[in-house]
């Protein structure tokens, strides 16, 4: 599982300038999460990444712990989009695993 570290909303706007680890927790994206983000339209990308950044920095947002087969994972609700992530306590990081529409995110594949 590849990870892309330290990306912020500046990455989605086409610039690595300003991309930095956040002071609360750093954010890393799996390869799958990056692919999910690239499939969104630019406005949705911006909104989702801003929600991720805000949660990593302050802990704010509509976050719930998942149960069942996804035990140990969390979800962040950003409008109609759901961000599935875990906390990496050793690295003090939020690891983004998936970004999907609410109608598809919990379906088994």
mmCIF file with all atom_site columns, C-alpha atoms in Angstrom:
data_model
loop_
_atom_site.group_PDB
_atom_site.id
_atom_site.type_symbol
_atom_site.label_atom_id
_atom_site.label_alt_id
_atom_site.label_comp_id
_atom_site.label_asym_id
_atom_site.label_entity_id
_atom_site.label_seq_id
_atom_site.pdbx_PDB_ins_code
_atom_site.Cartn_x
_atom_site.Cartn_y
_atom_site.Cartn_z
_atom_site.occupancy
_atom_site.B_iso_or_equiv
_atom_site.pdbx_formal_charge
_atom_site.auth_seq_id
_atom_site.auth_comp_id
_atom_site.auth_asym_id
_atom_site.auth_atom_id
_atom_site.pdbx_PDB_model_num
ATOM 1   C CA . UNK A 1 1   ? 0.000   0.000  0.000   1.00 0.00 ? 1   UNK A CA 1
ATOM 2   C CA . UNK A 1 2   ? 1.680   3.195  -1.149  1.00 0.00 ? 2   UNK A CA 1
ATOM 3   C CA . UNK A 1 3   ? 1.320   6.387  0.810   1.00 0.00 ? 3   UNK A CA 1
ATOM 4   C CA . UNK A 1 4   ? 1.689   9.966  -0.297  1.00 0.00 ? 4   UNK A CA 1
ATOM 5   C CA . UNK A 1 5   ? 2.660   12.090 2.676   1.00 0.00 ? 5   UNK A CA 1
ATOM 6   C CA . UNK A 1 6   ? 2.153   15.738 3.521   1.00 0.00 ? 6   UNK A CA 1
ATOM 7   C CA . UNK A 1 7   ? -0.354  16.599 0.830   1.00 0.00 ? 7   UNK A CA 1
ATOM 8   C CA . UNK A 1 8   ? -2.776  19.385 1.513   1.00 0.00 ? 8   UNK A CA 1
ATOM 9   C CA . UNK A 1 9   ? -5.354  21.185 -0.556  1.00 0.00 ? 9   UNK A CA 1
ATOM 10  C CA . UNK A 1 10  ? -2.498  22.942 -2.404  1.00 0.00 ? 10  UNK A CA 1
ATOM 11  C CA . UNK A 1 11  ? -1.695  19.605 -4.046  1.00 0.00 ? 11  UNK A CA 1
ATOM 12  C CA . UNK A 1 12  ? -5.135  19.404 -5.631  1.00 0.00 ? 12  UNK A CA 1
ATOM 13  C CA . UNK A 1 13  ? -4.827  22.939 -6.913  1.00 0.00 ? 13  UNK A CA 1
ATOM 14  C CA . UNK A 1 14  ? -1.774  21.876 -8.916  1.00 0.00 ? 14  UNK A CA 1
ATOM 15  C CA . UNK A 1 15  ? 0.987   23.196 -6.682  1.00 0.00 ? 15  UNK A CA 1
ATOM 16  C CA . UNK A 1 16  ? 3.213   21.539 -4.134  1.00 0.00 ? 16  UNK A CA 1
ATOM 17  C CA . UNK A 1 17  ? 4.042   24.957 -2.692  1.00 0.00 ? 17  UNK A CA 1
ATOM 18  C CA . UNK A 1 18  ? 2.318   25.327 0.618   1.00 0.00 ? 18  UNK A CA 1
ATOM 19  C CA . UNK A 1 19  ? 1.841   21.583 1.012   1.00 0.00 ? 19  UNK A CA 1
ATOM 20  C CA . UNK A 1 20  ? 2.991   20.840 4.526   1.00 0.00 ? 20  UNK A CA 1
ATOM 21  C CA . UNK A 1 21  ? 2.237   18.506 7.373   1.00 0.00 ? 21  UNK A CA 1
ATOM 22  C CA . UNK A 1 22  ? -0.460  19.988 9.570   1.00 0.00 ? 22  UNK A CA 1
ATOM 23  C CA . UNK A 1 23  ? 0.384   20.989 13.128  1.00 0.00 ? 23  UNK A CA 1
ATOM 24  C CA . UNK A 1 24  ? -2.223  18.679 14.687  1.00 0.00 ? 24  UNK A CA 1
ATOM 25  C CA . UNK A 1 25  ? -1.559  15.485 12.746  1.00 0.00 ? 25  UNK A CA 1
ATOM 26  C CA . UNK A 1 26  ? 0.061   14.942 9.398   1.00 0.00 ? 26  UNK A CA 1
ATOM 27  C CA . UNK A 1 27  ? -2.069  13.537 6.584   1.00 0.00 ? 27  UNK A CA 1
ATOM 28  C CA . UNK A 1 28  ? -1.056  10.708 4.280   1.00 0.00 ? 28  UNK A CA 1
ATOM 29  C CA . UNK A 1 29  ? -3.046  9.272  1.391   1.00 0.00 ? 29  UNK A CA 1
ATOM 30  C CA . UNK A 1 30  ? -3.037  5.713  0.101   1.00 0.00 ? 30  UNK A CA 1
ATOM 31  C CA . UNK A 1 31  ? -2.672  5.259  -3.632  1.00 0.00 ? 31  UNK A CA 1
ATOM 32  C CA . UNK A 1 32  ? -6.340  4.276  -3.773  1.00 0.00 ? 32  UNK A CA 1
ATOM 33  C CA . UNK A 1 33  ? -7.420  7.455  -1.971  1.00 0.00 ? 33  UNK A CA 1
ATOM 34  C CA . UNK A 1 34  ? -5.438  9.615  -4.408  1.00 0.00 ? 34  UNK A CA 1
ATOM 35  C CA . UNK A 1 35  ? -7.153  7.847  -7.311  1.00 0.00 ? 35  UNK A CA 1
ATOM 36  C CA . UNK A 1 36  ? -10.552 8.410  -5.656  1.00 0.00 ? 36  UNK A CA 1
ATOM 37  C CA . UNK A 1 37  ? -9.806  12.132 -5.216  1.00 0.00 ? 37  UNK A CA 1
ATOM 38  C CA . UNK A 1 38  ? -8.679  12.571 -8.814  1.00 0.00 ? 38  UNK A CA 1
ATOM 39  C CA . UNK A 1 39  ? -12.034 11.223 -10.006 1.00 0.00 ? 39  UNK A CA 1
ATOM 40  C CA . UNK A 1 40  ? -13.946 14.007 -8.235  1.00 0.00 ? 40  UNK A CA 1
ATOM 41  C CA . UNK A 1 41  ? -14.731 17.317 -9.866  1.00 0.00 ? 41  UNK A CA 1
ATOM 42  C CA . UNK A 1 42  ? -12.465 20.201 -8.728  1.00 0.00 ? 42  UNK A CA 1
ATOM 43  C CA . UNK A 1 43  ? -15.043 21.750 -6.384  1.00 0.00 ? 43  UNK A CA 1
ATOM 44  C CA . UNK A 1 44  ? -15.681 18.429 -4.629  1.00 0.00 ? 44  UNK A CA 1
ATOM 45  C CA . UNK A 1 45  ? -11.919 17.757 -4.415  1.00 0.00 ? 45  UNK A CA 1
ATOM 46  C CA . UNK A 1 46  ? -11.356 21.104 -2.747  1.00 0.00 ? 46  UNK A CA 1
ATOM 47  C CA . UNK A 1 47  ? -14.213 20.594 -0.297  1.00 0.00 ? 47  UNK A CA 1
ATOM 48  C CA . UNK A 1 48  ? -13.134 17.065 0.672   1.00 0.00 ? 48  UNK A CA 1
ATOM 49  C CA . UNK A 1 49  ? -9.450  17.944 1.122   1.00 0.00 ? 49  UNK A CA 1
ATOM 50  C CA . UNK A 1 50  ? -10.352 21.055 3.122   1.00 0.00 ? 50  UNK A CA 1
ATOM 51  C CA . UNK A 1 51  ? -12.501 18.842 5.383   1.00 0.00 ? 51  UNK A CA 1
ATOM 52  C CA . UNK A 1 52  ? -9.619  16.385 5.814   1.00 0.00 ? 52  UNK A CA 1
ATOM 53  C CA . UNK A 1 53  ? -7.175  19.204 6.602   1.00 0.00 ? 53  UNK A CA 1
ATOM 54  C CA . UNK A 1 54  ? -9.594  20.756 9.108   1.00 0.00 ? 54  UNK A CA 1
ATOM 55  C CA . UNK A 1 55  ? -10.101 17.424 10.873  1.00 0.00 ? 55  UNK A CA 1
ATOM 56  C CA . UNK A 1 56  ? -6.366  16.694 11.033  1.00 0.00 ? 56  UNK A CA 1
ATOM 57  C CA . UNK A 1 57  ? -5.634  20.153 12.390  1.00 0.00 ? 57  UNK A CA 1
ATOM 58  C CA . UNK A 1 58  ? -8.457  20.580 14.899  1.00 0.00 ? 58  UNK A CA 1
ATOM 59  C CA . UNK A 1 59  ? -10.290 17.259 15.205  1.00 0.00 ? 59  UNK A CA 1
ATOM 60  C CA . UNK A 1 60  ? -13.460 18.972 13.948  1.00 0.00 ? 60  UNK A CA 1
ATOM 61  C CA . UNK A 1 61  ? -15.944 17.351 11.615  1.00 0.00 ? 61  UNK A CA 1
ATOM 62  C CA . UNK A 1 62  ? -18.644 14.707 11.514  1.00 0.00 ? 62  UNK A CA 1
ATOM 63  C CA . UNK A 1 63  ? -16.499 11.684 12.424  1.00 0.00 ? 63  UNK A CA 1
ATOM 64  C CA . UNK A 1 64  ? -17.654 8.237  13.535  1.00 0.00 ? 64  UNK A CA 1
ATOM 65  C CA . UNK A 1 65  ? -15.809 5.043  14.367  1.00 0.00 ? 65  UNK A CA 1
ATOM 66  C CA . UNK A 1 66  ? -16.781 2.198  12.033  1.00 0.00 ? 66  UNK A CA 1
ATOM 67  C CA . UNK A 1 67  ? -17.801 -1.228 13.269  1.00 0.00 ? 67  UNK A CA 1
ATOM 68  C CA . UNK A 1 68  ? -17.951 -4.701 11.780  1.00 0.00 ? 68  UNK A CA 1
ATOM 69  C CA . UNK A 1 69  ? -15.529 -5.587 9.007   1.00 0.00 ? 69  UNK A CA 1
ATOM 70  C CA . UNK A 1 70  ? -14.045 -2.090 9.024   1.00 0.00 ? 70  UNK A CA 1
ATOM 71  C CA . UNK A 1 71  ? -13.244 -2.097 12.742  1.00 0.00 ? 71  UNK A CA 1
ATOM 72  C CA . UNK A 1 72  ? -10.386 0.277  13.542  1.00 0.00 ? 72  UNK A CA 1
ATOM 73  C CA . UNK A 1 73  ? -11.381 2.642  10.746  1.00 0.00 ? 73  UNK A CA 1
ATOM 74  C CA . UNK A 1 74  ? -13.178 5.946  10.958  1.00 0.00 ? 74  UNK A CA 1
ATOM 75  C CA . UNK A 1 75  ? -15.308 7.924  8.549   1.00 0.00 ? 75  UNK A CA 1
ATOM 76  C CA . UNK A 1 76  ? -15.465 11.656 7.978   1.00 0.00 ? 76  UNK A CA 1
ATOM 77  C CA . UNK A 1 77  ? -18.614 13.032 6.352   1.00 0.00 ? 77  UNK A CA 1
ATOM 78  C CA . UNK A 1 78  ? -18.052 15.894 3.915   1.00 0.00 ? 78  UNK A CA 1
ATOM 79  C CA . UNK A 1 79  ? -21.342 16.677 2.183   1.00 0.00 ? 79  UNK A CA 1
ATOM 80  C CA . UNK A 1 80  ? -22.296 13.660 0.048   1.00 0.00 ? 80  UNK A CA 1
ATOM 81  C CA . UNK A 1 81  ? -18.771 12.247 0.278   1.00 0.00 ? 81  UNK A CA 1
ATOM 82  C CA . UNK A 1 82  ? -17.342 9.882  2.881   1.00 0.00 ? 82  UNK A CA 1
ATOM 83  C CA . UNK A 1 83  ? -13.662 9.722  3.749   1.00 0.00 ? 83  UNK A CA 1
ATOM 84  C CA . UNK A 1 84  ? -12.508 6.445  5.304   1.00 0.00 ? 84  UNK A CA 1
ATOM 85  C CA . UNK A 1 85  ? -9.348  6.748  7.364   1.00 0.00 ? 85  UNK A CA 1
ATOM 86  C CA . UNK A 1 86  ? -7.324  5.381  10.252  1.00 0.00 ? 86  UNK A CA 1
ATOM 87  C CA . UNK A 1 87  ? -5.162  7.038  12.857  1.00 0.00 ? 87  UNK A CA 1
ATOM 88  C CA . UNK A 1 88  ? -1.485  6.069  12.881  1.00 0.00 ? 88  UNK A CA 1
ATOM 89  C CA . UNK A 1 89  ? -0.548  6.856  16.469  1.00 0.00 ? 89  UNK A CA 1
ATOM 90  C CA . UNK A 1 90  ? 3.133   5.971  15.980  1.00 0.00 ? 90  UNK A CA 1
ATOM 91  C CA . UNK A 1 91  ? 3.550   8.648  13.305  1.00 0.00 ? 91  UNK A CA 1
ATOM 92  C CA . UNK A 1 92  ? 0.807   10.960 14.613  1.00 0.00 ? 92  UNK A CA 1
ATOM 93  C CA . UNK A 1 93  ? -0.856  10.826 11.214  1.00 0.00 ? 93  UNK A CA 1
ATOM 94  C CA . UNK A 1 94  ? -4.279  10.480 9.661   1.00 0.00 ? 94  UNK A CA 1
ATOM 95  C CA . UNK A 1 95  ? -4.073  7.849  6.894   1.00 0.00 ? 95  UNK A CA 1
ATOM 96  C CA . UNK A 1 96  ? -6.744  8.425  4.233   1.00 0.00 ? 96  UNK A CA 1
ATOM 97  C CA . UNK A 1 97  ? -7.788  5.089  2.704   1.00 0.00 ? 97  UNK A CA 1
ATOM 98  C CA . UNK A 1 98  ? -10.829 5.857  0.524   1.00 0.00 ? 98  UNK A CA 1
ATOM 99  C CA . UNK A 1 99  ? -12.981 8.763  -0.662  1.00 0.00 ? 99  UNK A CA 1
ATOM 100 C CA . UNK A 1 100 ? -16.348 7.699  -2.058  1.00 0.00 ? 100 UNK A CA 1
ATOM 101 C CA . UNK A 1 101 ? -19.907 8.873  -2.527  1.00 0.00 ? 101 UNK A CA 1
ATOM 102 C CA . UNK A 1 102 ? -22.205 8.060  0.374   1.00 0.00 ? 102 UNK A CA 1
ATOM 103 C CA . UNK A 1 103 ? -24.295 5.722  -1.795  1.00 0.00 ? 103 UNK A CA 1
ATOM 104 C CA . UNK A 1 104 ? -21.345 3.416  -2.504  1.00 0.00 ? 104 UNK A CA 1
ATOM 105 C CA . UNK A 1 105 ? -18.894 3.687  0.355   1.00 0.00 ? 105 UNK A CA 1
ATOM 106 C CA . UNK A 1 106 ? -20.198 0.945  2.644   1.00 0.00 ? 106 UNK A CA 1
ATOM 107 C CA . UNK A 1 107 ? -20.990 -1.660 -0.032  1.00 0.00 ? 107 UNK A CA 1
ATOM 108 C CA . UNK A 1 108 ? -18.907 -4.805 -0.102  1.00 0.00 ? 108 UNK A CA 1
ATOM 109 C CA . UNK A 1 109 ? -16.846 -5.238 -3.213  1.00 0.00 ? 109 UNK A CA 1
#
